[in-house]
Amino acid sequence: MGGMRKYVIMGVQGSGKGTQSSMLCDAFGLEHISVGDIFRWNISHHTKLGAQVRRLVDAGHLVSDDIVERVVRDRLEQHDWNHGFIIDGFPRNVPQAEFFLESYDIDAVIVLELADEEVQRRVLSRRLCTGCGLDYNLIAHRPEVADVCDVCGGTLVQRDDDTPEALARRLQDYYTSTEPVIDVFGRKELVIRVDAGPSKLEVYDDIRRHLGLPDAAPA
Ligand SMILES: [Zn+2]
């Protein structure tokens, strides 16, 4: 199992979790396993699992631990991750974290940290094209003309749930649910904390150094 690398990545919305995951996957041949993406794929392909997840979410429930664990187990049993994986969106609570630790040898849990004010600044600057669905960010990816999509000319709007109040609630939920999970991994000395404030390349280099990974630029 020499070159195998198994990581979990955690971070608040706007911390660049997706970006850092794909940079690490590109550079080190890892498989990015996003539980949210697996659920979304199943919902859009109308699978049995997708229907199950949709029913729960529509009723305002969280997807149960046994469904989430089964999805993760099935995904990992595909063994298409010769060099390892980065898992994202799991575990979400202590029982899931304990299940995961019992079943897999994890090398590290990457926790991307970002001050609430910076999360607000990043998330509240997001815009979405009503025409083609492209994402914009008034800090990092500005449209050429204000409020107009560069690609299709559609109108850019803010998402309904990107309000300061809704974001504050999501942040509170995030901290309430993830801190106990981070504690579980922390007891095994697996947690590395990285400041997600600097540029994406600086954050990437910082993660790489913490993990003892060689100096490989992302593709
Ligand atoms: Zn557009």
Coordinates of C-alpha atoms and ligand atoms in Angstrom, one line a residue:
M1 CA 0.0 0.0 0.0
G2 CA 3.1 2.2 -0.3
G3 CA 2.0 5.2 -2.3
M4 CA -1.6 5.2 -1.2
R5 CA -2.9 8.4 0.3
K6 CA -6.2 8.7 2.0
Y7 CA -7.5 12.0 3.1
V8 CA -10.7 13.7 4.3
I9 CA -11.2 17.4 3.6
M10 CA -13.4 19.7 5.6
G11 CA -14.1 23.3 5.5
V12 CA -16.8 26.0 5.6
Q13 CA -18.5 27.2 2.5
G14 CA -16.3 29.5 0.5
S15 CA -13.1 27.9 2.0
G16 CA -12.1 26.6 -1.4
K17 CA -12.6 22.9 -0.5
G18 CA -13.5 21.9 -4.0
T19 CA -10.7 23.9 -5.6
Q20 CA -8.0 22.4 -3.2
S21 CA -9.4 18.9 -3.7
S22 CA -9.1 19.1 -7.5
M23 CA -5.6 20.6 -7.3
L24 CA -4.4 17.8 -5.0
C25 CA -6.2 15.2 -7.1
D26 CA -4.6 16.5 -10.3
A27 CA -1.1 16.6 -8.8
F28 CA -1.1 13.3 -7.0
G29 CA -3.5 11.2 -9.1
L30 CA -6.0 11.0 -6.3
E31 CA -9.7 10.3 -6.7
H32 CA -12.0 13.1 -5.5
I33 CA -15.0 11.5 -3.7
S34 CA -17.7 14.1 -3.0
V35 CA -20.8 12.6 -1.2
G36 CA -22.9 15.6 -2.3
D37 CA -21.9 15.0 -6.0
I38 CA -22.9 11.3 -5.7
F39 CA -26.3 12.3 -4.2
R40 CA -26.8 14.9 -6.9
W41 CA -25.9 12.4 -9.7
N42 CA -28.3 9.9 -8.3
I43 CA -31.1 12.5 -8.1
S44 CA -30.6 13.7 -11.6
H45 CA -30.4 10.1 -13.0
H46 CA -33.6 9.1 -11.1
T47 CA -32.0 6.1 -9.4
K48 CA -33.6 4.4 -6.4
L49 CA -31.1 6.0 -4.1
G50 CA -31.8 9.4 -5.7
A51 CA -35.5 9.0 -5.0
Q52 CA -34.8 8.0 -1.4
V53 CA -32.5 11.0 -0.8
R54 CA -34.9 13.4 -2.5
R55 CA -37.8 12.2 -0.3
L56 CA -35.7 12.8 2.9
V57 CA -34.5 16.2 1.8
D58 CA -37.9 17.3 0.7
A59 CA -39.3 16.3 4.1
G60 CA -36.6 18.5 5.7
H61 CA -34.6 15.5 7.0
L62 CA -31.0 14.7 6.8
V63 CA -29.9 11.7 4.9
S64 CA -29.5 8.9 7.5
D65 CA -26.2 7.6 8.6
D66 CA -26.7 4.1 7.1
I67 CA -27.5 5.6 3.7
V68 CA -24.5 7.9 3.8
E69 CA -22.2 5.1 5.0
R70 CA -23.5 2.7 2.3
V71 CA -22.8 5.3 -0.4
V72 CA -19.3 5.8 0.9
R73 CA -18.6 2.1 1.2
D74 CA -20.0 1.3 -2.3
R75 CA -18.0 4.1 -3.8
L76 CA -14.7 3.0 -2.1
E77 CA -15.3 -0.6 -3.0
Q78 CA -15.0 0.4 -6.7
H79 CA -11.3 0.5 -6.0
D80 CA -10.6 3.0 -8.8
W81 CA -8.3 5.0 -6.5
N82 CA -4.9 3.4 -7.1
H83 CA -3.1 6.4 -5.6
G84 CA -5.6 7.2 -3.0
F85 CA -8.6 9.6 -2.5
I86 CA -9.8 12.8 -0.9
I87 CA -13.3 12.5 0.5
D88 CA -15.5 15.5 0.9
G89 CA -18.9 15.9 2.6
F90 CA -18.3 13.0 4.9
P91 CA -18.2 12.2 7.8
R92 CA -20.8 14.7 9.1
N93 CA -21.3 13.4 12.6
V94 CA -19.5 11.4 15.3
P95 CA -21.1 8.0 14.4
Q96 CA -20.1 8.4 10.8
A97 CA -16.5 9.4 11.8
E98 CA -16.2 6.4 14.0
F99 CA -17.5 4.1 11.3
F100 CA -15.0 5.6 8.9
L101 CA -12.1 5.2 11.3
E102 CA -13.0 1.6 11.9
S103 CA -13.2 0.8 8.2
Y104 CA -10.4 2.7 6.6
D105 CA -6.9 3.8 7.5
I106 CA -7.0 7.6 7.0
D107 CA -3.7 9.4 6.6
A108 CA -4.9 12.9 7.4
V109 CA -8.0 15.1 7.8
I110 CA -7.4 18.5 6.1
V111 CA -9.4 21.3 7.8
L112 CA -9.6 24.5 5.9
E113 CA -10.1 27.4 8.3
L114 CA -11.5 30.8 7.3
A115 CA -12.7 33.6 9.5
D116 CA -16.5 34.2 9.4
E117 CA -16.0 37.7 8.0
E118 CA -14.0 36.3 5.1
V119 CA -16.6 33.6 4.5
Q120 CA -19.2 36.3 4.4
R121 CA -17.2 38.4 2.0
R122 CA -16.7 35.4 -0.4
V123 CA -20.1 33.9 -0.2
L124 CA -22.1 37.1 -0.4
S125 CA -20.1 38.1 -3.5
R126 CA -21.3 35.0 -5.4
R127 CA -23.6 35.5 -8.4
L128 CA -25.4 33.0 -10.6
C129 CA -26.4 33.4 -14.3
T130 CA -30.1 33.0 -14.7
G131 CA -29.4 32.1 -18.4
C132 CA -26.7 29.4 -18.4
G133 CA -26.2 28.7 -14.7
L134 CA -22.5 29.8 -14.7
D135 CA -21.1 30.9 -11.3
Y136 CA -19.5 34.3 -10.8
N137 CA -17.8 35.8 -7.9
L138 CA -17.4 39.6 -7.7
I139 CA -14.0 39.2 -6.0
A140 CA -12.4 36.4 -8.1
H141 CA -14.4 36.1 -11.3
R142 CA -16.1 39.4 -12.2
P143 CA -18.3 39.6 -15.3
E144 CA -17.0 42.2 -17.9
V145 CA -20.3 44.1 -17.6
A146 CA -21.9 44.4 -14.2
D147 CA -24.7 41.9 -13.6
V148 CA -24.5 40.5 -17.2
C149 CA -23.2 37.0 -18.0
D150 CA -20.0 37.0 -20.3
V151 CA -21.1 33.8 -21.9
C152 CA -24.8 34.1 -22.6
G153 CA -25.8 37.7 -21.7
G154 CA -28.1 36.4 -19.1
T155 CA -28.8 38.4 -15.9
L156 CA -26.7 37.6 -12.8
V157 CA -28.5 37.2 -9.5
Q158 CA -27.6 36.3 -6.0
R159 CA -28.8 32.9 -4.8
D160 CA -31.9 33.0 -2.5
D161 CA -30.0 31.5 0.4
D162 CA -26.9 33.7 0.1
T163 CA -28.2 36.2 2.6
P164 CA -26.2 37.2 5.7
E165 CA -28.9 35.6 7.9
A166 CA -29.0 32.3 6.1
L167 CA -25.2 32.2 5.9
A168 CA -24.9 32.8 9.6
R169 CA -27.2 29.9 10.2
R170 CA -25.3 27.6 7.9
L171 CA -22.0 28.6 9.6
Q172 CA -23.5 27.8 13.0
D173 CA -24.7 24.4 11.7
Y174 CA -21.3 23.7 10.2
Y175 CA -19.5 24.4 13.5
T176 CA -22.0 22.5 15.6
S177 CA -21.8 19.4 13.5
T178 CA -18.1 19.4 12.5
E179 CA -16.3 20.3 15.6
P180 CA -17.2 17.0 17.4
V181 CA -16.1 15.2 14.1
I182 CA -12.8 17.0 14.1
D183 CA -12.3 16.0 17.8
V184 CA -12.7 12.3 16.9
F185 CA -10.0 12.6 14.3
G186 CA -7.9 14.8 16.5
R187 CA -7.7 12.1 19.1
K188 CA -5.9 10.0 16.5
E189 CA -3.6 13.0 15.7
L190 CA -4.9 13.0 12.1
V191 CA -6.0 16.6 11.8
I192 CA -4.0 19.3 10.0
R193 CA -5.4 22.8 10.1
V194 CA -4.7 25.2 7.2
D195 CA -5.5 28.9 6.8
A196 CA -7.7 29.1 3.8
G197 CA -7.3 32.9 3.6
P198 CA -4.3 33.3 1.3
S199 CA -4.4 32.7 -2.5
K200 CA -5.3 29.2 -3.7
L201 CA -1.7 28.4 -4.6
E202 CA -0.4 29.4 -1.2
V203 CA -3.1 27.3 0.5
Y204 CA -2.2 24.4 -1.8
D205 CA 1.5 24.6 -0.9
D206 CA 0.6 24.9 2.8
I207 CA -1.5 21.7 2.6
R208 CA 1.2 19.9 0.6
R209 CA 3.8 20.8 3.2
H210 CA 1.6 19.7 6.1
L211 CA 1.0 16.4 4.4
G212 CA 4.6 15.8 3.5
L213 CA 3.8 15.6 -0.1
P214 CA 6.5 16.3 -2.7
D215 CA 6.6 19.6 -4.6
A216 CA 4.3 18.8 -7.5
A217 CA 2.4 21.6 -9.2
P218 CA -1.3 20.9 -9.9
A219 CA -2.0 20.1 -13.6
Ligands
ZN1 ZN -24.9 32.8 -18.7

